[in-house]
Short mmCIF file of C-alpha atoms in Angstrom, two decimals:
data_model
loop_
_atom_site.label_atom_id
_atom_site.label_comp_id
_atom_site.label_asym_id
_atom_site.label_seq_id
_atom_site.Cartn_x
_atom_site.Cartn_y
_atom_site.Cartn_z
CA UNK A 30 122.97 127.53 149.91
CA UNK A 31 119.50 128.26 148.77
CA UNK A 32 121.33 131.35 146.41
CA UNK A 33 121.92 129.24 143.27
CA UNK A 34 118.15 128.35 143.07
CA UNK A 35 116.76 132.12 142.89
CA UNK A 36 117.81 132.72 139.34
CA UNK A 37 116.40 129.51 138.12
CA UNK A 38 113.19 130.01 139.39
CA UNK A 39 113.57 133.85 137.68
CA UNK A 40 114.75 132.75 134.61
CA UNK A 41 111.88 130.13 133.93
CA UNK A 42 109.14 132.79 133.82
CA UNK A 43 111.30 135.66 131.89
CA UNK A 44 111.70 132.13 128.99
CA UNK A 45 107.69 132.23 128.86
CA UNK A 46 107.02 135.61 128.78
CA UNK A 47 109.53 136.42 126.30
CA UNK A 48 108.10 133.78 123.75
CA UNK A 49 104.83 134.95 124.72
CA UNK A 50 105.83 138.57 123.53
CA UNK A 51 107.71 136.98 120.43
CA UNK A 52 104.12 135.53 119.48
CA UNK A 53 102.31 138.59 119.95
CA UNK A 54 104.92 141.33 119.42
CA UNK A 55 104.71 143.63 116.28
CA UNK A 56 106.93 141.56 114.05
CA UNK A 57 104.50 138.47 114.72
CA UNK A 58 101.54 140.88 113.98
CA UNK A 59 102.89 142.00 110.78
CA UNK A 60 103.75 138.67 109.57
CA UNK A 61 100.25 137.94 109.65
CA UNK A 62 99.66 141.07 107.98
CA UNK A 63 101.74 140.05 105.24
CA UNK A 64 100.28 136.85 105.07
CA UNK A 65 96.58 137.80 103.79
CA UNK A 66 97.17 139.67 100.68
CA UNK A 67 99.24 136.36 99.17
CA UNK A 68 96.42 134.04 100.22
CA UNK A 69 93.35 136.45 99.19
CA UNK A 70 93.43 136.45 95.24
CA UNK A 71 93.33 132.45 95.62
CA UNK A 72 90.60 132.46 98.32
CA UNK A 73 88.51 134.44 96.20
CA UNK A 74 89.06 132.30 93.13
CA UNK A 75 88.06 128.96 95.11
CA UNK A 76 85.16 130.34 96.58
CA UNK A 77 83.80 131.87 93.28
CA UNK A 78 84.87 129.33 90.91
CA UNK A 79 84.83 126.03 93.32
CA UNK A 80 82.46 126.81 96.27
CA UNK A 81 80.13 129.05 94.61
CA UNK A 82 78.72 126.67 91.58
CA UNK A 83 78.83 123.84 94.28
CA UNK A 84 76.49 125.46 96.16
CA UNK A 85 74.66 126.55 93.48
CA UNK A 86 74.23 123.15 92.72
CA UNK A 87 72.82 121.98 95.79
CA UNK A 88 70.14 124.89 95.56
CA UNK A 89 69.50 123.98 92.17
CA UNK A 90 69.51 119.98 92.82
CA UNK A 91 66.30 120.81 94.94
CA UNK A 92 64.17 122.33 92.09
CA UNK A 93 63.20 121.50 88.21
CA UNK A 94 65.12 124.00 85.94
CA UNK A 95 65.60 124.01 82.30
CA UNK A 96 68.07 126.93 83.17
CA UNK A 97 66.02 129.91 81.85
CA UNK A 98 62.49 129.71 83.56
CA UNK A 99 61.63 130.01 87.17
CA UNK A 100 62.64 126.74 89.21
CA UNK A 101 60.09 124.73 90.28
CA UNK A 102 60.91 123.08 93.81
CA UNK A 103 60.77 120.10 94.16
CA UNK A 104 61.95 119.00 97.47
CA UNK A 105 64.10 115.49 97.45
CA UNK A 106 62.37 114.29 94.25
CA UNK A 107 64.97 114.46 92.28
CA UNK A 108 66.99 112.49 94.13
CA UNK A 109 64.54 109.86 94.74
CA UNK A 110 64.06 109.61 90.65
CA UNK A 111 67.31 109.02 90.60
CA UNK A 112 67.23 105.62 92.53
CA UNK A 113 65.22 104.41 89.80
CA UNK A 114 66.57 105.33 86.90
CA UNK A 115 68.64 102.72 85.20
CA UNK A 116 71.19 104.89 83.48
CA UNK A 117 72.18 106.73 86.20
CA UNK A 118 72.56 103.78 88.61
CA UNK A 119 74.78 102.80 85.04
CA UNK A 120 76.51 105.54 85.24
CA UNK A 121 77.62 105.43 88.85
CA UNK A 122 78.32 101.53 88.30
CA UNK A 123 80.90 102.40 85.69
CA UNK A 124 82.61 105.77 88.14
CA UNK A 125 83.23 103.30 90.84
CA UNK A 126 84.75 100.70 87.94
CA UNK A 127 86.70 103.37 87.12
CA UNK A 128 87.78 104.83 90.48
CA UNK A 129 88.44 101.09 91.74
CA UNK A 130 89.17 98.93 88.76
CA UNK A 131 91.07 101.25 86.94
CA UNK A 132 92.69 102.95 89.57
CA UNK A 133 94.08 99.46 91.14
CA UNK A 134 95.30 98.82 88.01
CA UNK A 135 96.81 101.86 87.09
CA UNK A 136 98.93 101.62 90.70
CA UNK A 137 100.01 98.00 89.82
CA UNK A 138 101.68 98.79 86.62
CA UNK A 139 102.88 102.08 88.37
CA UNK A 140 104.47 100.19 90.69
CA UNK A 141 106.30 97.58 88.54
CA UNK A 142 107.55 100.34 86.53
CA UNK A 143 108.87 102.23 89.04
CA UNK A 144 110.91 99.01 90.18
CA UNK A 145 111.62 98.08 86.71
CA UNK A 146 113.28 101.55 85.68
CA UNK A 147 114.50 102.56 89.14
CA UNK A 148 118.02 101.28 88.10
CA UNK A 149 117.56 101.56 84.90
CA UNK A 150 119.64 103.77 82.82
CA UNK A 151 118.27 106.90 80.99
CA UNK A 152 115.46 105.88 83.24
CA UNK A 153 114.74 110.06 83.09
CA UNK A 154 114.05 109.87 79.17
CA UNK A 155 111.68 106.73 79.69
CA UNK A 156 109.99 108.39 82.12
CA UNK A 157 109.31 111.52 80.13
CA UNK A 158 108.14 108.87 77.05
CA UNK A 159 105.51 107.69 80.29
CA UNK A 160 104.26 110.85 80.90
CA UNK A 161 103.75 112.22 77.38
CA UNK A 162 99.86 110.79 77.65
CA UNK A 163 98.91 112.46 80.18
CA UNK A 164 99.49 116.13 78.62
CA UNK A 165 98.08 114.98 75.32
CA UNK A 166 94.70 116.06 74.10
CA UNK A 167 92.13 113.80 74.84
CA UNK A 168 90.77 113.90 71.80
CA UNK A 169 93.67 113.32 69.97
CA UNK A 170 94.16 110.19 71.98
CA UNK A 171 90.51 108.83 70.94
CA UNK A 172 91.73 109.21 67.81
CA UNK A 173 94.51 106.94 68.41
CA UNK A 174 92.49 104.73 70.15
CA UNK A 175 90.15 104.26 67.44
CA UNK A 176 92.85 103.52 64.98
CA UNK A 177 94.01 100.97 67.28
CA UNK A 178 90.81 99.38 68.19
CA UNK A 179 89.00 99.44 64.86
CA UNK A 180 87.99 96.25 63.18
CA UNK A 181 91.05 96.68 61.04
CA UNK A 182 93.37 98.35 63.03
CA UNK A 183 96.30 97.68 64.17
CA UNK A 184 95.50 95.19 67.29
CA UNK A 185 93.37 93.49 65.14
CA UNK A 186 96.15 93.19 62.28
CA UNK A 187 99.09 91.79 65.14
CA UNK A 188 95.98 89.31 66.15
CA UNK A 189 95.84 87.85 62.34
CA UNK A 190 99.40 87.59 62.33
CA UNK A 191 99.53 85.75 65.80
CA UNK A 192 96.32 83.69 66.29
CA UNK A 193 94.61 84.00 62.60
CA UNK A 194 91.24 85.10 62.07
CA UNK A 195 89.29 88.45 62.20
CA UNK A 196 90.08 89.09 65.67
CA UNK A 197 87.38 90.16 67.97
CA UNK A 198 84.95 93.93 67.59
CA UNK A 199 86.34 95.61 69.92
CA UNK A 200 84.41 98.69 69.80
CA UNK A 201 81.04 97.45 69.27
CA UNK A 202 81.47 94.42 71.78
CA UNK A 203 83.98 95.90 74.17
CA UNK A 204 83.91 99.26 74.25
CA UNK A 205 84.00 100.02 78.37
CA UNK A 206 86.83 97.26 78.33
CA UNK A 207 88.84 99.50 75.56
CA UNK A 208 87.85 102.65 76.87
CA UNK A 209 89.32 101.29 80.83
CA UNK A 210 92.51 100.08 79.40
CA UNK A 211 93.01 103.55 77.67
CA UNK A 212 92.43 105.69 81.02
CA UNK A 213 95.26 102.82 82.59
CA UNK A 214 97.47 104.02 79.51
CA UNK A 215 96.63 107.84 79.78
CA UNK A 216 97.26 108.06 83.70
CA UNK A 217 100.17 105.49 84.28
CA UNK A 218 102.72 108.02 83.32
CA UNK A 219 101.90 110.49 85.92
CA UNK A 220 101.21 108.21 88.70
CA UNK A 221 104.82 106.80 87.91
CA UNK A 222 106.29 109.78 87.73
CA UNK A 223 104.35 110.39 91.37
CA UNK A 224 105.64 107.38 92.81
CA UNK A 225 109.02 107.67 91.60
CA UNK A 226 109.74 110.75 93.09
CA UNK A 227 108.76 109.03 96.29
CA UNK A 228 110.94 106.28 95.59
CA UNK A 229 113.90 108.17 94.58
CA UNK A 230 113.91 109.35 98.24
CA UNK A 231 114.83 106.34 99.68
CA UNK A 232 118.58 105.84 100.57
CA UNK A 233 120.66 103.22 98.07
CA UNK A 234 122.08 101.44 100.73
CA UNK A 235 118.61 100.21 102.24
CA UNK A 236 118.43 97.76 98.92
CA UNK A 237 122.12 96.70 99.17
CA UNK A 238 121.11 95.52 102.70
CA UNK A 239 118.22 93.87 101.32
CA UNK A 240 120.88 92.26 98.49
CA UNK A 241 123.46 91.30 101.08
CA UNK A 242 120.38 89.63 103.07
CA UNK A 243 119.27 87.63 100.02
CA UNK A 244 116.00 89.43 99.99
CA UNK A 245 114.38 88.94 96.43
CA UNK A 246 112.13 91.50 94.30
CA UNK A 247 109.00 91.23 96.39
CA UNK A 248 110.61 91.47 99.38
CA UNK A 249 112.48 94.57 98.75
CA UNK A 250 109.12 96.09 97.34
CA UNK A 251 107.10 94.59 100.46
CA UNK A 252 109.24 95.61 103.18
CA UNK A 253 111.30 98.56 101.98
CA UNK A 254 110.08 100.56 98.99
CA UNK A 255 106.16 100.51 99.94
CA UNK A 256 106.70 101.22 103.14
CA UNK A 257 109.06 104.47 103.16
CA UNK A 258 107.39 105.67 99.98
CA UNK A 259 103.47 105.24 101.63
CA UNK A 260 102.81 108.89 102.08
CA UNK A 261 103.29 109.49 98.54
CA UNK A 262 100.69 106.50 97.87
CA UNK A 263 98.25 107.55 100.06
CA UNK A 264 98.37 111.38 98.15
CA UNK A 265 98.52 109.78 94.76
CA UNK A 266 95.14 107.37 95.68
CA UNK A 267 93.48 110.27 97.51
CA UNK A 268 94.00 112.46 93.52
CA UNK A 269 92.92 109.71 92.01
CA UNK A 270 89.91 109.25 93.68
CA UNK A 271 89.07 113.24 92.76
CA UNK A 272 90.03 113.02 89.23
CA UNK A 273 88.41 109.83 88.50
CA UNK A 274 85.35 111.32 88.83
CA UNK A 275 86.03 114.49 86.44
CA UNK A 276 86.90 112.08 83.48
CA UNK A 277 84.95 113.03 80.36
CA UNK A 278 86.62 113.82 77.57
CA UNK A 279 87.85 110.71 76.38
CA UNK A 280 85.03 108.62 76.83
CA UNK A 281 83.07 111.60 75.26
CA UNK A 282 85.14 111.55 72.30
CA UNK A 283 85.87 107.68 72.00
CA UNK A 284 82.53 106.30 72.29
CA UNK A 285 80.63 109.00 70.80
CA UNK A 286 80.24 110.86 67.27
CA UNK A 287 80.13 113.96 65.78
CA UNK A 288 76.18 114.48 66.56
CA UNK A 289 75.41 111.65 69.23
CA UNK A 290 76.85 111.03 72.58
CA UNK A 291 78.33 107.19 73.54
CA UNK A 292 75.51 104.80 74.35
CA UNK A 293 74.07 105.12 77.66
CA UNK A 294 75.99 101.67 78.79
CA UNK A 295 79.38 103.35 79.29
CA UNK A 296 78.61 106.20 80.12
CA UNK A 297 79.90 107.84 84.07
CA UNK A 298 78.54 110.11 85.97
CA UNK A 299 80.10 113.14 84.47
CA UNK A 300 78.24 112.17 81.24
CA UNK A 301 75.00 111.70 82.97
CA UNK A 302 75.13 115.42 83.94
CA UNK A 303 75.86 116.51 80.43
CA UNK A 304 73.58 114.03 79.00
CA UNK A 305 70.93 115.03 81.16
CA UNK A 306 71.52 118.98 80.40
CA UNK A 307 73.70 119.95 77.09
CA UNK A 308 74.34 116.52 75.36
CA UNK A 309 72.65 114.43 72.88
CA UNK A 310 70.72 115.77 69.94
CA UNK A 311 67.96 116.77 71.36
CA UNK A 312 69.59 118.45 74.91
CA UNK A 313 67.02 117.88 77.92
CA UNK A 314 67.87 120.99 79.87
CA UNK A 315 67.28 119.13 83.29
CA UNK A 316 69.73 121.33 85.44
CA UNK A 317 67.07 120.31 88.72
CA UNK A 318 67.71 116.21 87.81
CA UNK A 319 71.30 116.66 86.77
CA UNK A 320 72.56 118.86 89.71
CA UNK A 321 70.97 116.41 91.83
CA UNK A 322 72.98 113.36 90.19
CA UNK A 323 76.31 115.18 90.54
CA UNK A 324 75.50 116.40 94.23
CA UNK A 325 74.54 112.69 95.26
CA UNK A 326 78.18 111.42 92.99
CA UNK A 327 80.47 114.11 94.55
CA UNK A 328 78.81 113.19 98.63
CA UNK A 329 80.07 109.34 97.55
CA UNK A 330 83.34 110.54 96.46
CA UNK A 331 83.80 112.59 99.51
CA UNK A 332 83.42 110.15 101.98
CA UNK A 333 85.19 107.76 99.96
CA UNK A 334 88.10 110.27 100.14
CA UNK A 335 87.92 110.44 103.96
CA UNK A 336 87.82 106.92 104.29
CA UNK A 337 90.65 106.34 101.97
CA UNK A 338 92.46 109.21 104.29
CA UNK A 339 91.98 106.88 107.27
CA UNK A 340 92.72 103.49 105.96
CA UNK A 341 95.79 105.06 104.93
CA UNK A 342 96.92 106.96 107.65
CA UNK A 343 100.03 105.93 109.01
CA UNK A 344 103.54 107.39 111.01
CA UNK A 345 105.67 108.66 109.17
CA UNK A 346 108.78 106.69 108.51
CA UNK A 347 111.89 108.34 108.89
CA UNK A 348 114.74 107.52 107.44
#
């Protein structure tokens, strides 16, 4: 009787063993093998092109420089200048009013986009006409902006011919307000493409249960499309939060001209450092003060990433 429970008890251990051999054996080994010379070329490139000048910039954040003489250390003064100076406490105002402000509302009109044209036809060709600012020059989209925004540009023409009068200076009395609505224009398109790709997951017949149920637009957006599509959200706010803070060119080229940089009042981090080393008329050539501005701006935007990552963690939902 006790026959039938010798070849289990065999069997059991020649299961482990075998998968323990699989794991180890030489087709495992060379796998591995196989795997280095694909991920090398891009290794190197990160740490010489990403992890290299970031360090570099922590060493350098710790000295005066003007980038050709010897560096002067300096210990942590640099960073304690840098809690009094007015222009960079400016600067860093205006990153997290663009990582937060402009950010939220870049998602919101993301979002009622994405519901607007998900049943939309030729919703593909609409899409494309979304995305077309984001792979346009930023220059060439100050330019636009400018012709918009002027004192007699268009807005300010359509505001005559609705409301009479002048219509407000936008550029000299608005200019952070113009230059936020233009990064919601440049980066809607992308983060609606993003989102729809996410959405475009989700089965039909979810919303026809939501239909048949006499759920209404919020409803289906609240307890359907948000949820299903939340890993996508959580990637696209955890980009955002990087590239917010490596905006530059189109505030650069809006708010400034050909010889001067934008005033001091808009500018973000990212111009701090280039104000502070190449920019302006007269370049200052403090690579000690500016290294120590971005190195203090890129520590904030790192733990903001990792708290976004865990406010935003959740199971996956699988449908």
């Amino acid at each position: 009787m006790a026959a039938p429970a010798v070849p289990v008890a065999v069997a059991a251990p020649a299961r482990r063993v075998s998968a323990g051999a699989a794991a180890s054996g030489p087709l495992a080994r060379r796998r591995r093998q196989i795997f280095w010379p694909f991920l090398l070329p891009a290794l190197l490139l990160y740490l010489v092109f990403f992890i290299g000048p970031t360090a570099a910039s922590v060493w350098i954040s710790f000295h005066r420089w003007n980038g050709i003489g010897e560096m002067e250390p300096r210990g942590v003064q640099n960073y304690l200048l840098l809690l009094n100076d007015s222009i960079f406490l400016t600067s860093f105002a205006n990153t997290m009013i663009i990582l937060v402000g402009v950010g939220l509302a870049t998602f919101a009109v993301s979002f009622a986009l994405t519901m607007v044209l998900r049943e939309m036809r030729g919703k593909k060709i609409v899409r494309a006409v979304l995305f077309f600012p984001y792979i346009v020059a930023p220059l060439v989209l100050s330019i636009l902006w400018g012709f918009l925004f002027s004192s007699d540009g268009l807005v300010n023409k359509a505001w005559q011919a609705i409301a009479g009068g002048t219509g407000p200076n936008w550029i000299a009395d608005h200019l952070f307000l113009i230059v936020a609505i233009g990064l919601v224009w440049i980066n809607t398109g992308f983060y609606t493409t993003v989102i729809m790709a996410g959405v475009d997951r989700i089965p039909p017949e979810l919303y026809e249960d939501c239909s048949l149920a006499g759920a209404n637009a919020w409803q289906r957006f609240r307890y359907v499309t948000l949820p299903l599509s939340w890993d996508v959200v959580a990637t696209a706010a955890v980009i955002w939060t990087i590239s917010s803070l490596k905006i530059f060119e189109f505030i650069y080229a809006f708010g400034g001209t050909t010889n001067d940089m934008p005033t001091p009042g808009i500018w973000n981090s990212a111009l701090f450092v280039y104000g502070n080393t190449f920019g302006n008329r007269v370049p200052q050539y403090q690579f000690g003060y500016a290294s120590a501005a971005a190195v203090a701006t890129l520590a904030v935007i790192i733990v903001l990433v990792v708290l976004l990552r865990r406010l935003m963690r959740r199971e996956a939902v699988q449908f």
